[in-house]
Amino acid sequence: MGENTGRRLLDRVLSGVPSGENPLTHVRDLPERPAVSAPWPDWVPDGVRASFARCGVRRPWAHQVEAAGHAHAGRHVVVATGTASGKSLAYQLPVAVALTADPRATALYLAPTKALTADQLRAAVALDLPGARPAGYDGDTPMSERDWVRAHARWVFTNPDMLHRGVLPAHGRWAGFLRRLTYVVVDECHGYRGVFGSHVALLLRRLRRVARRYGADPVFVLASATVSDPAASASRLSGVDCVAVTADGSPRGGRTVALWEPPLLAELSGENGAPVRRSAGAETARILADLVVEGARTLAFVRSRRGAELTALGARRALSEVDGVLAGRVAAYRAGFLPEDRRALEAAFACGELLGVASTNALELGVDIAGLDAVVMAGYPGTLASFWQQAGRAGRAGDGALVVFVARDDPLDTYLVHHPAAVLDKPVEATVIDPTNPYVLAPQLACAAAELPLTPDCLAGFGGVHAEAVVTGLVADGALRKRPTGWFWTGRDRPHAGVDIRGSGGEQVAVVEADSGRMLGTVNPGSACATVHPGAVYLHQGASYVVDELDLERGLALVHEEDPEWTTSPREVVDIAVLSVAERRRAGSSGSVCLGEVAVTAQVVGYLRRLPSGEVLDQVPLDLPERTLETRAVWYTVDEGLLRAAGLPPARVPGALHAAEHAAIGLLPLFATCDRWDIGGVSTALHPDTGAATVFVHDGHPGGAGFADRGFAAFVPWLTATRDAIAACECPSGCPSCVQSPKCGNGNEPLDKPGAVAVLAALLDALDSGGDLA
């Protein structure tokens, strides 16, 4: 489309903005990057080169050769380069050479999604390597094919869930494959974070332990988006020391990045009369329609399945007023599509039959959609890694492109569109995992012991003293028995089926359609009251259901299919008790910042029904049981003198702290790779355990997921961003863009927006002048 495609498309979009609105907060042109190629390494035989040439690879890029060279030499490696930079070839090359050179060698590929696994399997099949026998092995693989895969496949493509449930518990049946295991590929490794990432880290240690039992010591090859310190992140995930390759030799077209804040709507008001912005989904639908009119192939990323459907519908409705044919060239794409439907949609998009697609992040990870003219993001996707992953879909063919980030009505998005350096100049955050979390370590060690007896030597790889303490607890509980040769699993059945590696353990709550008895999915028991309470709108593969009954004792949520015009947001009241303080830092003589263990008692007391416009219909009360969570938290205290210095009389302190707490929760994902729903908070003018006004922010998972620790480590920049986000919001007294929270159990009362700015400014001044966090 030409060099100035991005600017031209942005002008077209801006021409459709109603008079008097000025949604654009920042525009930046990112330069084009030329390709840096390299010759094929000497160790690549002619037959393998010919296979890649048939697939269109005439000459590799420099980073592909560098990463492949490390792996071929036996060094564990992580390649951390941008979207569409050809990371796949970095692992395909050493694997292809190994499988060709040694007819007995095997390789294992792991990806977090079935879609990505299927795409990479198709790429391996297309190479047509003699005797390589690539094959998929996941929950969709028919039983009749599984025996063949175990006995004959040499390049197996699977996911962590199947490795955990299907391979390691039955490792004896995989002995031939494991004995010759040469490479383990971990794709999209930046996606393994929080509790899921901690489980996968321990799962990879289990895999390596079992492989060594059969005499294999595979090389690990990890592929990641560009992240800060990829070697450390990859080493922590895999349990082996990794070399990082970060110099991206792939070409990239220039991109124009626009930050966009929807306007406040004078005719609508939200909770407590707060102003409401036009929704990011509605704004994205309008932008998508304008770009399709211009003939630009455009992908819009929307966070929910329902949101993707509504955005596509809104764009089609707008286009039908211009050209009925164009309306038929827009579609929604989401997880849950049948493989043939997904491939048909991808093909229609790739050939230009479809011009506009509204998608969830099902299209974020590795699916081969390239060369787009524009990408629109309806809301921050949660991490900078995901932001650049999505933005990287634009301009992949070396052509100019447009990227528009449309802010949602929340503190983090508001901060980012007014602080462009936080998006465009900041290094991508490191992933946060904590493999020593006892709530993750205990079930993983139980699984490991059921696979092979645990020994003192192997515990070092599982966390050393942390693992020893957990094993002692498992022995006391009767799950393990100590014998002279190690610790043995005592149960008749293996524990693997009861360990949910994507959650925090415990029996899952099944979501079942009452009329048909069909199970739609499961939810974590810790979040069931918030996500599948009576009256909640539950989304499954694009369809909406409403919850009729939640039976926690039976682990059952009964639902019926219904598509109401509103969404639901739970309201929760929380109390918190300090169990222990791990670290404490003074803020001069006026306060302190602490990290430690806490017990959080929470109860969902109701839910809001909210229209897509942001308007609140009503609040519905609920009577659900309390639940207690032992986890980690970061908290700060401020004494009366500091509050007086901030100009806050006692009557304003609860509202000021409450507003500061909400905004801090909203901004923590900027510094820790979490979602605001992964964390919670409590504020009080006088807490019995601290004896002072206190604000807590805690992890939402048992034992913690590393998020509070990251908040403590980045405390000053985190609270500085929080203060700036509140101060920059144009609303008079608080709104969802700054200090209102969608899950506040107190109905977002009291909230004191100016008081929050004052208390945060005073605390930061105290830290700057006399604290040991400065």
PDB file of C-alpha atoms in Angstrom, residues 90-207:
ATOM      1  CA  ALA A  90      15.363 -21.475  14.832  1.00  0.00           C
ATOM      2  CA  TYR A  91      14.139 -24.743  16.375  1.00  0.00           C
ATOM      3  CA  GLN A  92      12.988 -26.515  13.186  1.00  0.00           C
ATOM      4  CA  LEU A  93      16.510 -26.429  11.757  1.00  0.00           C
ATOM      5  CA  PRO A  94      18.396 -28.257  14.569  1.00  0.00           C
ATOM      6  CA  VAL A  95      15.487 -30.680  15.043  1.00  0.00           C
ATOM      7  CA  ALA A  96      15.338 -31.456  11.313  1.00  0.00           C
ATOM      8  CA  VAL A  97      19.104 -32.056  11.184  1.00  0.00           C
ATOM      9  CA  ALA A  98      19.019 -34.313  14.260  1.00  0.00           C
ATOM     10  CA  LEU A  99      16.085 -36.396  13.000  1.00  0.00           C
ATOM     11  CA  THR A 100      17.734 -36.759   9.596  1.00  0.00           C
ATOM     12  CA  ALA A 101      21.197 -37.630  10.917  1.00  0.00           C
ATOM     13  CA  ASP A 102      20.042 -40.129  13.564  1.00  0.00           C
ATOM     14  CA  PRO A 103      17.067 -42.317  12.568  1.00  0.00           C
ATOM     15  CA  ARG A 104      16.397 -43.031  16.262  1.00  0.00           C
ATOM     16  CA  ALA A 105      16.413 -39.421  17.572  1.00  0.00           C
ATOM     17  CA  THR A 106      13.154 -37.834  18.787  1.00  0.00           C
ATOM     18  CA  ALA A 107      11.933 -34.310  19.583  1.00  0.00           C
ATOM     19  CA  LEU A 108       9.073 -32.876  21.642  1.00  0.00           C
ATOM     20  CA  TYR A 109       7.282 -29.592  20.856  1.00  0.00           C
ATOM     21  CA  LEU A 110       5.136 -27.800  23.485  1.00  0.00           C
ATOM     22  CA  ALA A 111       2.813 -24.818  22.920  1.00  0.00           C
ATOM     23  CA  PRO A 112       0.197 -23.245  25.198  1.00  0.00           C
ATOM     24  CA  THR A 113      -2.687 -23.504  22.678  1.00  0.00           C
ATOM     25  CA  LYS A 114      -4.012 -26.253  20.431  1.00  0.00           C
ATOM     26  CA  ALA A 115      -4.259 -23.808  17.519  1.00  0.00           C
ATOM     27  CA  LEU A 116      -0.559 -22.997  17.619  1.00  0.00           C
ATOM     28  CA  THR A 117       0.364 -26.672  18.046  1.00  0.00           C
ATOM     29  CA  ALA A 118      -1.699 -27.564  14.970  1.00  0.00           C
ATOM     30  CA  ASP A 119      -0.114 -24.772  12.912  1.00  0.00           C
ATOM     31  CA  GLN A 120       3.403 -25.867  13.815  1.00  0.00           C
ATOM     32  CA  LEU A 121       2.566 -29.513  13.123  1.00  0.00           C
ATOM     33  CA  ARG A 122       1.369 -28.522   9.638  1.00  0.00           C
ATOM     34  CA  ALA A 123       4.668 -26.685   9.086  1.00  0.00           C
ATOM     35  CA  ALA A 124       6.658 -29.761  10.160  1.00  0.00           C
ATOM     36  CA  VAL A 125       4.620 -32.032   7.881  1.00  0.00           C
ATOM     37  CA  ALA A 126       5.211 -29.614   4.974  1.00  0.00           C
ATOM     38  CA  LEU A 127       8.984 -30.031   5.367  1.00  0.00           C
ATOM     39  CA  ASP A 128       8.472 -33.674   4.309  1.00  0.00           C
ATOM     40  CA  LEU A 129      11.623 -34.903   6.052  1.00  0.00           C
ATOM     41  CA  PRO A 130      12.276 -38.610   5.355  1.00  0.00           C
ATOM     42  CA  GLY A 131      11.419 -40.719   8.400  1.00  0.00           C
ATOM     43  CA  ALA A 132      10.663 -37.753  10.710  1.00  0.00           C
ATOM     44  CA  ARG A 133       7.052 -38.866  11.314  1.00  0.00           C
ATOM     45  CA  PRO A 134       5.712 -35.664  12.968  1.00  0.00           C
ATOM     46  CA  ALA A 135       2.434 -36.197  14.842  1.00  0.00           C
ATOM     47  CA  GLY A 136       0.085 -34.382  17.211  1.00  0.00           C
ATOM     48  CA  TYR A 137      -0.796 -35.746  20.645  1.00  0.00           C
ATOM     49  CA  ASP A 138      -3.443 -33.834  22.566  1.00  0.00           C
ATOM     50  CA  GLY A 139      -6.925 -34.256  23.975  1.00  0.00           C
ATOM     51  CA  ASP A 140      -8.399 -34.326  20.448  1.00  0.00           C
ATOM     52  CA  THR A 141      -6.164 -37.188  19.245  1.00  0.00           C
ATOM     53  CA  PRO A 142      -8.352 -40.302  18.766  1.00  0.00           C
ATOM     54  CA  MET A 143      -7.519 -43.208  21.075  1.00  0.00           C
ATOM     55  CA  SER A 144      -6.841 -45.366  18.025  1.00  0.00           C
ATOM     56  CA  GLU A 145      -4.036 -43.005  16.967  1.00  0.00           C
ATOM     57  CA  ARG A 146      -2.413 -42.533  20.373  1.00  0.00           C
ATOM     58  CA  ASP A 147      -0.751 -45.960  20.420  1.00  0.00           C
ATOM     59  CA  TRP A 148       0.753 -45.260  16.978  1.00  0.00           C
ATOM     60  CA  VAL A 149       2.108 -41.883  18.131  1.00  0.00           C
ATOM     61  CA  ARG A 150       3.740 -43.434  21.195  1.00  0.00           C
ATOM     62  CA  ALA A 151       5.288 -46.269  19.177  1.00  0.00           C
ATOM     63  CA  HIS A 152       6.288 -44.557  15.934  1.00  0.00           C
ATOM     64  CA  ALA A 153       6.221 -40.732  15.971  1.00  0.00           C
ATOM     65  CA  ARG A 154       9.627 -39.081  16.248  1.00  0.00           C
ATOM     66  CA  TRP A 155       8.506 -35.431  16.377  1.00  0.00           C
ATOM     67  CA  VAL A 156       5.579 -35.070  18.764  1.00  0.00           C
ATOM     68  CA  PHE A 157       3.534 -31.855  19.029  1.00  0.00           C
ATOM     69  CA  THR A 158       1.572 -31.406  22.236  1.00  0.00           C
ATOM     70  CA  ASN A 159       0.742 -28.998  25.060  1.00  0.00           C
ATOM     71  CA  PRO A 160       1.675 -28.847  28.764  1.00  0.00           C
ATOM     72  CA  ASP A 161      -1.712 -30.248  29.819  1.00  0.00           C
ATOM     73  CA  MET A 162      -1.209 -33.442  27.798  1.00  0.00           C
ATOM     74  CA  LEU A 163       2.424 -33.771  28.900  1.00  0.00           C
ATOM     75  CA  HIS A 164       1.173 -33.589  32.493  1.00  0.00           C
ATOM     76  CA  ARG A 165      -1.832 -35.908  32.164  1.00  0.00           C
ATOM     77  CA  GLY A 166      -0.979 -38.197  29.249  1.00  0.00           C
ATOM     78  CA  VAL A 167       2.785 -38.593  28.882  1.00  0.00           C
ATOM     79  CA  LEU A 168       4.590 -38.386  32.226  1.00  0.00           C
ATOM     80  CA  PRO A 169       2.131 -40.523  34.255  1.00  0.00           C
ATOM     81  CA  ALA A 170       2.553 -43.271  31.621  1.00  0.00           C
ATOM     82  CA  HIS A 171       6.229 -42.685  30.889  1.00  0.00           C
ATOM     83  CA  GLY A 172       6.867 -46.448  30.700  1.00  0.00           C
ATOM     84  CA  ARG A 173       4.733 -46.571  27.557  1.00  0.00           C
ATOM     85  CA  TRP A 174       6.797 -43.688  26.153  1.00  0.00           C
ATOM     86  CA  ALA A 175      10.162 -45.274  27.031  1.00  0.00           C
ATOM     87  CA  GLY A 176      11.317 -45.623  23.426  1.00  0.00           C
ATOM     88  CA  PHE A 177      10.528 -41.981  22.653  1.00  0.00           C
ATOM     89  CA  LEU A 178      12.019 -40.624  25.901  1.00  0.00           C
ATOM     90  CA  ARG A 179      15.196 -42.727  25.632  1.00  0.00           C
ATOM     91  CA  ARG A 180      16.104 -40.974  22.379  1.00  0.00           C
ATOM     92  CA  LEU A 181      14.759 -37.491  23.246  1.00  0.00           C
ATOM     93  CA  THR A 182      17.165 -34.963  21.696  1.00  0.00           C
ATOM     94  CA  TYR A 183      15.282 -31.658  21.758  1.00  0.00           C
ATOM     95  CA  VAL A 184      12.464 -30.129  23.794  1.00  0.00           C
ATOM     96  CA  VAL A 185      10.946 -27.021  22.175  1.00  0.00           C
ATOM     97  CA  VAL A 186       8.930 -24.632  24.376  1.00  0.00           C
ATOM     98  CA  ASP A 187       7.124 -22.171  22.105  1.00  0.00           C
ATOM     99  CA  GLU A 188       5.578 -18.819  23.160  1.00  0.00           C
ATOM    100  CA  CYS A 189       7.284 -19.236  26.525  1.00  0.00           C
ATOM    101  CA  HIS A 190       6.470 -15.651  27.589  1.00  0.00           C
ATOM    102  CA  GLY A 191       2.850 -16.829  27.914  1.00  0.00           C
ATOM    103  CA  TYR A 192       3.732 -19.048  30.864  1.00  0.00           C
ATOM    104  CA  ARG A 193       3.223 -16.701  33.809  1.00  0.00           C
ATOM    105  CA  GLY A 194       1.611 -16.628  37.225  1.00  0.00           C
ATOM    106  CA  VAL A 195       0.274 -19.905  38.605  1.00  0.00           C
ATOM    107  CA  PHE A 196       0.131 -21.575  35.168  1.00  0.00           C
ATOM    108  CA  GLY A 197       3.745 -20.613  34.481  1.00  0.00           C
ATOM    109  CA  SER A 198       4.828 -21.922  37.884  1.00  0.00           C
ATOM    110  CA  HIS A 199       3.142 -25.267  37.168  1.00  0.00           C
ATOM    111  CA  VAL A 200       4.781 -25.482  33.726  1.00  0.00           C
ATOM    112  CA  ALA A 201       8.209 -24.685  35.212  1.00  0.00           C
ATOM    113  CA  LEU A 202       7.873 -27.670  37.564  1.00  0.00           C
ATOM    114  CA  LEU A 203       6.395 -29.797  34.773  1.00  0.00           C
ATOM    115  CA  LEU A 204       9.513 -29.191  32.653  1.00  0.00           C
ATOM    116  CA  ARG A 205      11.678 -30.253  35.594  1.00  0.00           C
ATOM    117  CA  ARG A 206       9.613 -33.432  35.860  1.00  0.00           C
ATOM    118  CA  LEU A 207      10.083 -34.079  32.136  1.00  0.00           C
TER     119      LEU A 207
END
